[in-house]
Amino acid sequence: MKKIERCYNCGKELKEGQSTKEHIPAKTMFKGYDSNYKANRITVPSCFDCNNEYSRVDEEFRNMIGIKARRKENDIITEKSVKSILRKDPCKSRLRYDMEGNVYGVEFNEKDIIDYHVKNFKGVFYYQYGYPLPDCYDITVNIDENDYSDFTLCTIGYLKELFNWKCSGHEDIFKYCIQPYRLGVINDSKKDLLLEEDEKVIVGGLVYNQEHAALVYAVRKDYLTEIEKIVTNEVLL
Ligand SMILES: [Zn+2]
């Protein structure tokens, strides 16, 4: 029996002719790179709606990467980004100036950037496990580059020390690690852990262009409710 194909993002069943391919991360991230960087890029099945929905978000993220990029390979992406930003914002209201009137930065829509990471997290989840992330998970994204809290450092250590990271196309452009989050686990072989049926927390590290990173947590909604109850009880005691 043929396996039912589903959209990596909304989970909708895709009948024949309804499936499109979504690149993870978006193809815009590979502009200006030669074919060595584009081999084995990840694609996942997507419905038309989800595929269309993300093109604006893809562009916003590419623009942010382009503006921040410092490496020579990124010249084309930077040029495209500057054009795109000026086209979408002819009044230059998103540019930020210093006291002398020089541009020092561009403001980006944080929600778009967060959505971009959620999309890629769901994409690599589908690619790794073969089905969409179930609805029973809530997703949170941490993009705070100045977050040195114990919890965040612990999460980064967990992913970096216990597992092998993978990439889409080339690790300079996108590398990732997605695993169940089980503290205290020993994993000398660095193999991927299999998901339990009621896995409480799944965590993903996403690194783009060696310059921008996100930690994404998918937490089971019933587990969140459980934690909330414990916390509330502790406060009451
Ligand atoms: Zn969809």
JSON list of C-alpha atoms and ligand atoms in Angstrom, two decimals:
[
{"chain": "A", "resi": 1, "resn": "MET", "atom": "CA", "xyz": [0.00, 0.00, 0.00]},
{"chain": "A", "resi": 2, "resn": "LYS", "atom": "CA", "xyz": [1.29, 3.42, -0.93]},
{"chain": "A", "resi": 3, "resn": "LYS", "atom": "CA", "xyz": [2.08, 5.62, 2.02]},
{"chain": "A", "resi": 4, "resn": "ILE", "atom": "CA", "xyz": [-0.22, 8.62, 2.37]},
{"chain": "A", "resi": 5, "resn": "GLU", "atom": "CA", "xyz": [1.71, 11.78, 1.62]},
{"chain": "A", "resi": 6, "resn": "ARG", "atom": "CA", "xyz": [1.08, 14.76, 3.86]},
{"chain": "A", "resi": 7, "resn": "CYS", "atom": "CA", "xyz": [2.05, 18.42, 3.85]},
{"chain": "A", "resi": 8, "resn": "TYR", "atom": "CA", "xyz": [5.09, 18.87, 6.09]},
{"chain": "A", "resi": 9, "resn": "ASN", "atom": "CA", "xyz": [3.57, 22.04, 7.52]},
{"chain": "A", "resi": 10, "resn": "CYS", "atom": "CA", "xyz": [-0.20, 21.73, 7.96]},
{"chain": "A", "resi": 11, "resn": "GLY", "atom": "CA", "xyz": [-0.37, 17.94, 7.85]},
{"chain": "A", "resi": 12, "resn": "LYS", "atom": "CA", "xyz": [-3.06, 17.89, 5.16]},
{"chain": "A", "resi": 13, "resn": "GLU", "atom": "CA", "xyz": [-3.24, 14.75, 3.06]},
{"chain": "A", "resi": 14, "resn": "LEU", "atom": "CA", "xyz": [-1.88, 15.42, -0.43]},
{"chain": "A", "resi": 15, "resn": "LYS", "atom": "CA", "xyz": [-3.73, 13.64, -3.21]},
{"chain": "A", "resi": 16, "resn": "GLU", "atom": "CA", "xyz": [-2.19, 13.22, -6.64]},
{"chain": "A", "resi": 17, "resn": "GLY", "atom": "CA", "xyz": [-1.45, 16.56, -8.28]},
{"chain": "A", "resi": 18, "resn": "GLN", "atom": "CA", "xyz": [-1.77, 18.47, -4.99]},
{"chain": "A", "resi": 19, "resn": "SER", "atom": "CA", "xyz": [1.80, 18.11, -3.88]},
{"chain": "A", "resi": 20, "resn": "THR", "atom": "CA", "xyz": [4.55, 20.68, -4.39]},
{"chain": "A", "resi": 21, "resn": "LYS", "atom": "CA", "xyz": [8.13, 20.57, -3.20]},
{"chain": "A", "resi": 22, "resn": "GLU", "atom": "CA", "xyz": [9.33, 22.96, -0.53]},
{"chain": "A", "resi": 23, "resn": "HIS", "atom": "CA", "xyz": [13.04, 23.54, -0.12]},
{"chain": "A", "resi": 24, "resn": "ILE", "atom": "CA", "xyz": [14.38, 23.57, 3.43]},
{"chain": "A", "resi": 25, "resn": "PRO", "atom": "CA", "xyz": [15.78, 26.15, 3.79]},
{"chain": "A", "resi": 26, "resn": "ALA", "atom": "CA", "xyz": [14.32, 28.27, 0.97]},
{"chain": "A", "resi": 27, "resn": "LYS", "atom": "CA", "xyz": [16.19, 28.37, -2.35]},
{"chain": "A", "resi": 28, "resn": "THR", "atom": "CA", "xyz": [16.84, 32.10, -1.87]},
{"chain": "A", "resi": 29, "resn": "MET", "atom": "CA", "xyz": [19.53, 31.14, 0.66]},
{"chain": "A", "resi": 30, "resn": "PHE", "atom": "CA", "xyz": [21.62, 29.49, -2.06]},
{"chain": "A", "resi": 31, "resn": "LYS", "atom": "CA", "xyz": [21.74, 32.37, -4.56]},
{"chain": "A", "resi": 32, "resn": "GLY", "atom": "CA", "xyz": [25.26, 33.09, -5.73]},
{"chain": "A", "resi": 33, "resn": "TYR", "atom": "CA", "xyz": [26.66, 29.74, -4.62]},
{"chain": "A", "resi": 34, "resn": "ASP", "atom": "CA", "xyz": [27.92, 27.16, -7.09]},
{"chain": "A", "resi": 35, "resn": "SER", "atom": "CA", "xyz": [26.56, 23.63, -7.49]},
{"chain": "A", "resi": 36, "resn": "ASN", "atom": "CA", "xyz": [28.89, 22.25, -4.80]},
{"chain": "A", "resi": 37, "resn": "TYR", "atom": "CA", "xyz": [26.71, 24.02, -2.28]},
{"chain": "A", "resi": 38, "resn": "LYS", "atom": "CA", "xyz": [23.43, 22.81, -3.72]},
{"chain": "A", "resi": 39, "resn": "ALA", "atom": "CA", "xyz": [23.87, 19.04, -3.74]},
{"chain": "A", "resi": 40, "resn": "ASN", "atom": "CA", "xyz": [21.51, 17.08, -1.50]},
{"chain": "A", "resi": 41, "resn": "ARG", "atom": "CA", "xyz": [19.33, 19.96, -0.54]},
{"chain": "A", "resi": 42, "resn": "ILE", "atom": "CA", "xyz": [16.38, 18.94, 1.58]},
{"chain": "A", "resi": 43, "resn": "THR", "atom": "CA", "xyz": [12.93, 19.07, 0.02]},
{"chain": "A", "resi": 44, "resn": "VAL", "atom": "CA", "xyz": [9.65, 18.08, 1.64]},
{"chain": "A", "resi": 45, "resn": "PRO", "atom": "CA", "xyz": [6.11, 17.69, 0.24]},
{"chain": "A", "resi": 46, "resn": "SER", "atom": "CA", "xyz": [3.95, 20.73, 0.75]},
{"chain": "A", "resi": 47, "resn": "CYS", "atom": "CA", "xyz": [0.39, 21.78, -0.15]},
{"chain": "A", "resi": 48, "resn": "PHE", "atom": "CA", "xyz": [0.02, 24.80, -2.46]},
{"chain": "A", "resi": 49, "resn": "ASP", "atom": "CA", "xyz": [-1.24, 27.06, 0.33]},
{"chain": "A", "resi": 50, "resn": "CYS", "atom": "CA", "xyz": [1.69, 26.45, 2.68]},
{"chain": "A", "resi": 51, "resn": "ASN", "atom": "CA", "xyz": [4.16, 26.77, -0.16]},
{"chain": "A", "resi": 52, "resn": "ASN", "atom": "CA", "xyz": [2.75, 30.19, -1.15]},
{"chain": "A", "resi": 53, "resn": "GLU", "atom": "CA", "xyz": [2.28, 31.40, 2.39]},
{"chain": "A", "resi": 54, "resn": "TYR", "atom": "CA", "xyz": [5.97, 31.39, 3.10]},
{"chain": "A", "resi": 55, "resn": "SER", "atom": "CA", "xyz": [7.43, 33.23, 0.14]},
{"chain": "A", "resi": 56, "resn": "ARG", "atom": "CA", "xyz": [7.21, 36.63, 1.89]},
{"chain": "A", "resi": 57, "resn": "VAL", "atom": "CA", "xyz": [8.76, 35.20, 5.06]},
{"chain": "A", "resi": 58, "resn": "ASP", "atom": "CA", "xyz": [11.52, 33.53, 3.02]},
{"chain": "A", "resi": 59, "resn": "GLU", "atom": "CA", "xyz": [12.37, 36.88, 1.45]},
{"chain": "A", "resi": 60, "resn": "GLU", "atom": "CA", "xyz": [12.40, 38.71, 4.79]},
{"chain": "A", "resi": 61, "resn": "PHE", "atom": "CA", "xyz": [14.82, 36.20, 6.27]},
{"chain": "A", "resi": 62, "resn": "ARG", "atom": "CA", "xyz": [17.04, 36.20, 3.19]},
{"chain": "A", "resi": 63, "resn": "ASN", "atom": "CA", "xyz": [17.17, 40.00, 3.43]},
{"chain": "A", "resi": 64, "resn": "MET", "atom": "CA", "xyz": [18.23, 39.84, 7.06]},
{"chain": "A", "resi": 65, "resn": "ILE", "atom": "CA", "xyz": [20.96, 37.33, 6.23]},
{"chain": "A", "resi": 66, "resn": "GLY", "atom": "CA", "xyz": [22.03, 39.46, 3.26]},
{"chain": "A", "resi": 67, "resn": "ILE", "atom": "CA", "xyz": [22.35, 42.62, 5.33]},
{"chain": "A", "resi": 68, "resn": "LYS", "atom": "CA", "xyz": [24.26, 40.89, 8.12]},
{"chain": "A", "resi": 69, "resn": "ALA", "atom": "CA", "xyz": [26.48, 38.84, 5.82]},
{"chain": "A", "resi": 70, "resn": "ARG", "atom": "CA", "xyz": [30.17, 39.56, 5.94]},
{"chain": "A", "resi": 71, "resn": "ARG", "atom": "CA", "xyz": [31.57, 36.81, 3.73]},
{"chain": "A", "resi": 72, "resn": "LYS", "atom": "CA", "xyz": [32.56, 37.31, 0.09]},
{"chain": "A", "resi": 73, "resn": "GLU", "atom": "CA", "xyz": [30.34, 34.43, -1.07]},
{"chain": "A", "resi": 74, "resn": "ASN", "atom": "CA", "xyz": [27.33, 36.41, 0.06]},
{"chain": "A", "resi": 75, "resn": "ASP", "atom": "CA", "xyz": [27.80, 39.42, -2.21]},
{"chain": "A", "resi": 76, "resn": "ILE", "atom": "CA", "xyz": [24.95, 38.39, -4.51]},
{"chain": "A", "resi": 77, "resn": "ILE", "atom": "CA", "xyz": [22.58, 37.73, -1.63]},
{"chain": "A", "resi": 78, "resn": "THR", "atom": "CA", "xyz": [23.49, 41.08, -0.09]},
{"chain": "A", "resi": 79, "resn": "GLU", "atom": "CA", "xyz": [22.88, 42.92, -3.35]},
{"chain": "A", "resi": 80, "resn": "LYS", "atom": "CA", "xyz": [19.49, 41.24, -3.81]},
{"chain": "A", "resi": 81, "resn": "SER", "atom": "CA", "xyz": [18.58, 41.98, -0.22]},
{"chain": "A", "resi": 82, "resn": "VAL", "atom": "CA", "xyz": [19.38, 45.67, -0.46]},
{"chain": "A", "resi": 83, "resn": "LYS", "atom": "CA", "xyz": [17.30, 45.95, -3.65]},
{"chain": "A", "resi": 84, "resn": "SER", "atom": "CA", "xyz": [14.41, 44.05, -2.12]},
{"chain": "A", "resi": 85, "resn": "ILE", "atom": "CA", "xyz": [14.42, 46.14, 1.06]},
{"chain": "A", "resi": 86, "resn": "LEU", "atom": "CA", "xyz": [14.47, 49.42, -0.88]},
{"chain": "A", "resi": 87, "resn": "ARG", "atom": "CA", "xyz": [11.76, 48.20, -3.24]},
{"chain": "A", "resi": 88, "resn": "LYS", "atom": "CA", "xyz": [9.46, 47.19, -0.39]},
{"chain": "A", "resi": 89, "resn": "ASP", "atom": "CA", "xyz": [10.30, 50.25, 1.66]},
{"chain": "A", "resi": 90, "resn": "PRO", "atom": "CA", "xyz": [10.82, 53.21, -0.72]},
{"chain": "A", "resi": 91, "resn": "CYS", "atom": "CA", "xyz": [10.48, 55.69, 2.18]},
{"chain": "A", "resi": 92, "resn": "LYS", "atom": "CA", "xyz": [13.40, 53.92, 3.91]},
{"chain": "A", "resi": 93, "resn": "SER", "atom": "CA", "xyz": [11.41, 53.81, 7.14]},
{"chain": "A", "resi": 94, "resn": "ARG", "atom": "CA", "xyz": [13.10, 50.58, 8.17]},
{"chain": "A", "resi": 95, "resn": "LEU", "atom": "CA", "xyz": [16.61, 51.99, 8.00]},
{"chain": "A", "resi": 96, "resn": "ARG", "atom": "CA", "xyz": [18.22, 53.10, 11.25]},
{"chain": "A", "resi": 97, "resn": "TYR", "atom": "CA", "xyz": [20.64, 56.05, 11.32]},
{"chain": "A", "resi": 98, "resn": "ASP", "atom": "CA", "xyz": [23.36, 57.06, 13.75]},
{"chain": "A", "resi": 99, "resn": "MET", "atom": "CA", "xyz": [23.97, 60.64, 15.01]},
{"chain": "A", "resi": 100, "resn": "GLU", "atom": "CA", "xyz": [25.97, 61.52, 11.89]},
{"chain": "A", "resi": 101, "resn": "GLY", "atom": "CA", "xyz": [23.16, 60.33, 9.63]},
{"chain": "A", "resi": 102, "resn": "ASN", "atom": "CA", "xyz": [24.88, 57.14, 8.46]},
{"chain": "A", "resi": 103, "resn": "VAL", "atom": "CA", "xyz": [22.82, 54.02, 8.10]},
{"chain": "A", "resi": 104, "resn": "TYR", "atom": "CA", "xyz": [23.82, 51.50, 10.74]},
{"chain": "A", "resi": 105, "resn": "GLY", "atom": "CA", "xyz": [21.07, 48.96, 10.46]},
{"chain": "A", "resi": 106, "resn": "VAL", "atom": "CA", "xyz": [17.75, 47.77, 9.12]},
{"chain": "A", "resi": 107, "resn": "GLU", "atom": "CA", "xyz": [14.77, 46.77, 11.20]},
{"chain": "A", "resi": 108, "resn": "PHE", "atom": "CA", "xyz": [13.31, 43.34, 10.48]},
{"chain": "A", "resi": 109, "resn": "ASN", "atom": "CA", "xyz": [9.96, 41.88, 11.29]},
{"chain": "A", "resi": 110, "resn": "GLU", "atom": "CA", "xyz": [10.65, 39.55, 14.20]},
{"chain": "A", "resi": 111, "resn": "LYS", "atom": "CA", "xyz": [7.48, 37.54, 13.67]},
{"chain": "A", "resi": 112, "resn": "ASP", "atom": "CA", "xyz": [8.54, 36.72, 10.11]},
{"chain": "A", "resi": 113, "resn": "ILE", "atom": "CA", "xyz": [11.96, 35.65, 11.32]},
{"chain": "A", "resi": 114, "resn": "ILE", "atom": "CA", "xyz": [10.39, 33.41, 13.99]},
{"chain": "A", "resi": 115, "resn": "ASP", "atom": "CA", "xyz": [7.97, 31.94, 11.41]},
{"chain": "A", "resi": 116, "resn": "TYR", "atom": "CA", "xyz": [10.92, 31.16, 9.18]},
{"chain": "A", "resi": 117, "resn": "HIS", "atom": "CA", "xyz": [12.58, 29.08, 11.89]},
{"chain": "A", "resi": 118, "resn": "VAL", "atom": "CA", "xyz": [9.31, 27.29, 12.69]},
{"chain": "A", "resi": 119, "resn": "LYS", "atom": "CA", "xyz": [8.93, 26.41, 9.03]},
{"chain": "A", "resi": 120, "resn": "ASN", "atom": "CA", "xyz": [12.46, 24.99, 8.81]},
{"chain": "A", "resi": 121, "resn": "PHE", "atom": "CA", "xyz": [12.08, 23.13, 12.09]},
{"chain": "A", "resi": 122, "resn": "LYS", "atom": "CA", "xyz": [8.91, 21.48, 10.74]},
{"chain": "A", "resi": 123, "resn": "GLY", "atom": "CA", "xyz": [10.73, 20.81, 7.47]},
{"chain": "A", "resi": 124, "resn": "VAL", "atom": "CA", "xyz": [13.66, 19.02, 9.05]},
{"chain": "A", "resi": 125, "resn": "PHE", "atom": "CA", "xyz": [11.28, 17.20, 11.40]},
{"chain": "A", "resi": 126, "resn": "TYR", "atom": "CA", "xyz": [9.39, 15.82, 8.41]},
{"chain": "A", "resi": 127, "resn": "TYR", "atom": "CA", "xyz": [12.62, 14.96, 6.63]},
{"chain": "A", "resi": 128, "resn": "GLN", "atom": "CA", "xyz": [14.03, 13.11, 9.63]},
{"chain": "A", "resi": 129, "resn": "TYR", "atom": "CA", "xyz": [10.93, 11.27, 10.85]},
{"chain": "A", "resi": 130, "resn": "GLY", "atom": "CA", "xyz": [8.85, 10.94, 7.67]},
{"chain": "A", "resi": 131, "resn": "TYR", "atom": "CA", "xyz": [5.66, 12.59, 8.96]},
{"chain": "A", "resi": 132, "resn": "PRO", "atom": "CA", "xyz": [4.56, 16.10, 9.95]},
{"chain": "A", "resi": 133, "resn": "LEU", "atom": "CA", "xyz": [5.03, 17.33, 13.51]},
{"chain": "A", "resi": 134, "resn": "PRO", "atom": "CA", "xyz": [1.79, 16.30, 15.27]},
{"chain": "A", "resi": 135, "resn": "ASP", "atom": "CA", "xyz": [-0.68, 19.01, 16.37]},
{"chain": "A", "resi": 136, "resn": "CYS", "atom": "CA", "xyz": [-0.21, 18.12, 20.02]},
{"chain": "A", "resi": 137, "resn": "TYR", "atom": "CA", "xyz": [3.02, 20.14, 20.18]},
{"chain": "A", "resi": 138, "resn": "ASP", "atom": "CA", "xyz": [3.49, 23.82, 20.94]},
{"chain": "A", "resi": 139, "resn": "ILE", "atom": "CA", "xyz": [6.51, 25.43, 19.30]},
{"chain": "A", "resi": 140, "resn": "THR", "atom": "CA", "xyz": [8.68, 28.15, 20.82]},
{"chain": "A", "resi": 141, "resn": "VAL", "atom": "CA", "xyz": [11.69, 29.76, 19.19]},
{"chain": "A", "resi": 142, "resn": "ASN", "atom": "CA", "xyz": [14.69, 31.36, 20.88]},
{"chain": "A", "resi": 143, "resn": "ILE", "atom": "CA", "xyz": [16.73, 33.70, 18.66]},
{"chain": "A", "resi": 144, "resn": "ASP", "atom": "CA", "xyz": [18.25, 35.79, 21.45]},
{"chain": "A", "resi": 145, "resn": "GLU", "atom": "CA", "xyz": [21.96, 35.89, 20.63]},
{"chain": "A", "resi": 146, "resn": "ASN", "atom": "CA", "xyz": [22.73, 37.28, 24.07]},
{"chain": "A", "resi": 147, "resn": "ASP", "atom": "CA", "xyz": [20.96, 34.55, 25.99]},
{"chain": "A", "resi": 148, "resn": "TYR", "atom": "CA", "xyz": [23.58, 32.86, 28.15]},
{"chain": "A", "resi": 149, "resn": "SER", "atom": "CA", "xyz": [21.11, 31.39, 30.61]},
{"chain": "A", "resi": 150, "resn": "ASP", "atom": "CA", "xyz": [21.89, 27.94, 32.08]},
{"chain": "A", "resi": 151, "resn": "PHE", "atom": "CA", "xyz": [18.93, 26.44, 30.27]},
{"chain": "A", "resi": 152, "resn": "THR", "atom": "CA", "xyz": [20.01, 27.71, 26.86]},
{"chain": "A", "resi": 153, "resn": "LEU", "atom": "CA", "xyz": [23.68, 26.76, 27.33]},
{"chain": "A", "resi": 154, "resn": "CYS", "atom": "CA", "xyz": [22.55, 23.33, 28.50]},
{"chain": "A", "resi": 155, "resn": "THR", "atom": "CA", "xyz": [20.40, 22.87, 25.39]},
{"chain": "A", "resi": 156, "resn": "ILE", "atom": "CA", "xyz": [23.24, 23.91, 23.08]},
{"chain": "A", "resi": 157, "resn": "GLY", "atom": "CA", "xyz": [25.64, 21.57, 24.91]},
{"chain": "A", "resi": 158, "resn": "TYR", "atom": "CA", "xyz": [23.14, 18.72, 24.66]},
{"chain": "A", "resi": 159, "resn": "LEU", "atom": "CA", "xyz": [22.83, 19.05, 20.88]},
{"chain": "A", "resi": 160, "resn": "LYS", "atom": "CA", "xyz": [26.50, 19.75, 20.21]},
{"chain": "A", "resi": 161, "resn": "GLU", "atom": "CA", "xyz": [28.07, 17.09, 22.40]},
{"chain": "A", "resi": 162, "resn": "LEU", "atom": "CA", "xyz": [25.67, 14.19, 22.01]},
{"chain": "A", "resi": 163, "resn": "PHE", "atom": "CA", "xyz": [24.74, 14.24, 18.33]},
{"chain": "A", "resi": 164, "resn": "ASN", "atom": "CA", "xyz": [26.03, 14.58, 14.81]},
{"chain": "A", "resi": 165, "resn": "TRP", "atom": "CA", "xyz": [24.75, 17.65, 13.01]},
{"chain": "A", "resi": 166, "resn": "LYS", "atom": "CA", "xyz": [23.45, 17.46, 9.44]},
{"chain": "A", "resi": 167, "resn": "CYS", "atom": "CA", "xyz": [23.09, 19.95, 6.65]},
{"chain": "A", "resi": 168, "resn": "SER", "atom": "CA", "xyz": [20.97, 20.81, 3.66]},
{"chain": "A", "resi": 169, "resn": "GLY", "atom": "CA", "xyz": [23.12, 21.56, 0.60]},
{"chain": "A", "resi": 170, "resn": "HIS", "atom": "CA", "xyz": [26.17, 22.70, 2.52]},
{"chain": "A", "resi": 171, "resn": "GLU", "atom": "CA", "xyz": [26.87, 23.27, 6.21]},
{"chain": "A", "resi": 172, "resn": "ASP", "atom": "CA", "xyz": [28.02, 26.84, 5.50]},
{"chain": "A", "resi": 173, "resn": "ILE", "atom": "CA", "xyz": [24.45, 27.61, 4.45]},
{"chain": "A", "resi": 174, "resn": "PHE", "atom": "CA", "xyz": [22.30, 25.53, 6.74]},
{"chain": "A", "resi": 175, "resn": "LYS", "atom": "CA", "xyz": [23.12, 22.99, 9.40]},
{"chain": "A", "resi": 176, "resn": "TYR", "atom": "CA", "xyz": [20.79, 21.52, 11.94]},
{"chain": "A", "resi": 177, "resn": "CYS", "atom": "CA", "xyz": [20.27, 18.97, 14.67]},
{"chain": "A", "resi": 178, "resn": "ILE", "atom": "CA", "xyz": [16.81, 17.84, 15.77]},
{"chain": "A", "resi": 179, "resn": "GLN", "atom": "CA", "xyz": [16.39, 15.37, 18.65]},
{"chain": "A", "resi": 180, "resn": "PRO", "atom": "CA", "xyz": [14.13, 14.39, 21.51]},
{"chain": "A", "resi": 181, "resn": "TYR", "atom": "CA", "xyz": [15.20, 16.42, 24.55]},
{"chain": "A", "resi": 182, "resn": "ARG", "atom": "CA", "xyz": [16.00, 13.93, 27.31]},
{"chain": "A", "resi": 183, "resn": "LEU", "atom": "CA", "xyz": [18.33, 15.20, 29.96]},
{"chain": "A", "resi": 184, "resn": "GLY", "atom": "CA", "xyz": [20.75, 12.67, 31.41]},
{"chain": "A", "resi": 185, "resn": "VAL", "atom": "CA", "xyz": [20.74, 10.52, 28.29]},
{"chain": "A", "resi": 186, "resn": "ILE", "atom": "CA", "xyz": [24.06, 8.88, 27.29]},
{"chain": "A", "resi": 187, "resn": "ASN", "atom": "CA", "xyz": [24.79, 8.66, 23.58]},
{"chain": "A", "resi": 188, "resn": "ASP", "atom": "CA", "xyz": [28.41, 7.71, 22.85]},
{"chain": "A", "resi": 189, "resn": "SER", "atom": "CA", "xyz": [27.62, 6.65, 19.28]},
{"chain": "A", "resi": 190, "resn": "LYS", "atom": "CA", "xyz": [26.11, 10.11, 18.52]},
{"chain": "A", "resi": 191, "resn": "LYS", "atom": "CA", "xyz": [23.27, 8.37, 16.65]},
{"chain": "A", "resi": 192, "resn": "ASP", "atom": "CA", "xyz": [19.86, 9.99, 16.25]},
{"chain": "A", "resi": 193, "resn": "LEU", "atom": "CA", "xyz": [17.47, 9.05, 19.04]},
{"chain": "A", "resi": 194, "resn": "LEU", "atom": "CA", "xyz": [14.16, 7.53, 17.97]},
{"chain": "A", "resi": 195, "resn": "LEU", "atom": "CA", "xyz": [11.04, 9.39, 19.00]},
{"chain": "A", "resi": 196, "resn": "GLU", "atom": "CA", "xyz": [8.86, 7.84, 21.68]},
{"chain": "A", "resi": 197, "resn": "GLU", "atom": "CA", "xyz": [5.14, 7.89, 21.00]},
{"chain": "A", "resi": 198, "resn": "ASP", "atom": "CA", "xyz": [4.53, 10.41, 23.77]},
{"chain": "A", "resi": 199, "resn": "GLU", "atom": "CA", "xyz": [7.84, 12.30, 23.47]},
{"chain": "A", "resi": 200, "resn": "LYS", "atom": "CA", "xyz": [7.51, 15.30, 25.78]},
{"chain": "A", "resi": 201, "resn": "VAL", "atom": "CA", "xyz": [10.02, 17.72, 24.27]},
{"chain": "A", "resi": 202, "resn": "ILE", "atom": "CA", "xyz": [11.79, 17.81, 20.90]},
{"chain": "A", "resi": 203, "resn": "VAL", "atom": "CA", "xyz": [14.54, 20.34, 20.39]},
{"chain": "A", "resi": 204, "resn": "GLY", "atom": "CA", "xyz": [16.18, 21.64, 17.25]},
{"chain": "A", "resi": 205, "resn": "GLY", "atom": "CA", "xyz": [19.27, 23.75, 16.62]},
{"chain": "A", "resi": 206, "resn": "LEU", "atom": "CA", "xyz": [19.27, 25.61, 13.30]},
{"chain": "A", "resi": 207, "resn": "VAL", "atom": "CA", "xyz": [22.33, 27.52, 12.03]},
{"chain": "A", "resi": 208, "resn": "TYR", "atom": "CA", "xyz": [22.19, 29.64, 8.87]},
{"chain": "A", "resi": 209, "resn": "ASN", "atom": "CA", "xyz": [25.11, 31.02, 6.95]},
{"chain": "A", "resi": 210, "resn": "GLN", "atom": "CA", "xyz": [27.39, 30.51, 9.97]},
{"chain": "A", "resi": 211, "resn": "GLU", "atom": "CA", "xyz": [25.95, 33.73, 11.31]},
{"chain": "A", "resi": 212, "resn": "HIS", "atom": "CA", "xyz": [22.45, 33.29, 12.55]},
{"chain": "A", "resi": 213, "resn": "ALA", "atom": "CA", "xyz": [21.13, 30.61, 14.87]},
{"chain": "A", "resi": 214, "resn": "ALA", "atom": "CA", "xyz": [17.88, 29.57, 16.50]},
{"chain": "A", "resi": 215, "resn": "LEU", "atom": "CA", "xyz": [16.86, 27.05, 19.11]},
{"chain": "A", "resi": 216, "resn": "VAL", "atom": "CA", "xyz": [13.40, 25.62, 18.56]},
{"chain": "A", "resi": 217, "resn": "TYR", "atom": "CA", "xyz": [11.47, 23.68, 21.19]},
{"chain": "A", "resi": 218, "resn": "ALA", "atom": "CA", "xyz": [8.39, 21.59, 20.46]},
{"chain": "A", "resi": 219, "resn": "VAL", "atom": "CA", "xyz": [6.66, 20.74, 23.74]},
{"chain": "A", "resi": 220, "resn": "ARG", "atom": "CA", "xyz": [3.65, 18.44, 24.07]},
{"chain": "A", "resi": 221, "resn": "LYS", "atom": "CA", "xyz": [0.63, 20.51, 25.08]},
{"chain": "A", "resi": 222, "resn": "ASP", "atom": "CA", "xyz": [-0.47, 18.01, 27.75]},
{"chain": "A", "resi": 223, "resn": "TYR", "atom": "CA", "xyz": [3.04, 18.08, 29.23]},
{"chain": "A", "resi": 224, "resn": "LEU", "atom": "CA", "xyz": [2.88, 21.89, 29.39]},
{"chain": "A", "resi": 225, "resn": "THR", "atom": "CA", "xyz": [-0.42, 21.64, 31.28]},
{"chain": "A", "resi": 226, "resn": "GLU", "atom": "CA", "xyz": [1.22, 19.15, 33.66]},
{"chain": "A", "resi": 227, "resn": "ILE", "atom": "CA", "xyz": [4.15, 21.52, 34.32]},
{"chain": "A", "resi": 228, "resn": "GLU", "atom": "CA", "xyz": [1.78, 24.43, 34.85]},
{"chain": "A", "resi": 229, "resn": "LYS", "atom": "CA", "xyz": [-0.12, 22.39, 37.47]},
{"chain": "A", "resi": 230, "resn": "ILE", "atom": "CA", "xyz": [3.10, 21.53, 39.31]},
{"chain": "A", "resi": 231, "resn": "VAL", "atom": "CA", "xyz": [4.25, 25.15, 39.28]},
{"chain": "A", "resi": 232, "resn": "THR", "atom": "CA", "xyz": [0.87, 26.40, 40.47]},
{"chain": "A", "resi": 233, "resn": "ASN", "atom": "CA", "xyz": [0.80, 23.82, 43.30]},
{"chain": "A", "resi": 234, "resn": "GLU", "atom": "CA", "xyz": [4.29, 24.81, 44.41]},
{"chain": "A", "resi": 235, "resn": "VAL", "atom": "CA", "xyz": [3.25, 28.44, 44.53]},
{"chain": "A", "resi": 236, "resn": "LEU", "atom": "CA", "xyz": [0.16, 27.55, 46.59]},
{"chain": "A", "resi": 237, "resn": "LEU", "atom": "CA", "xyz": [2.08, 25.39, 49.11]},
{"chain": "B", "resi": 1, "resn": "ZN", "atom": "ZN", "xyz": [0.02, 22.69, 4.05]}
]
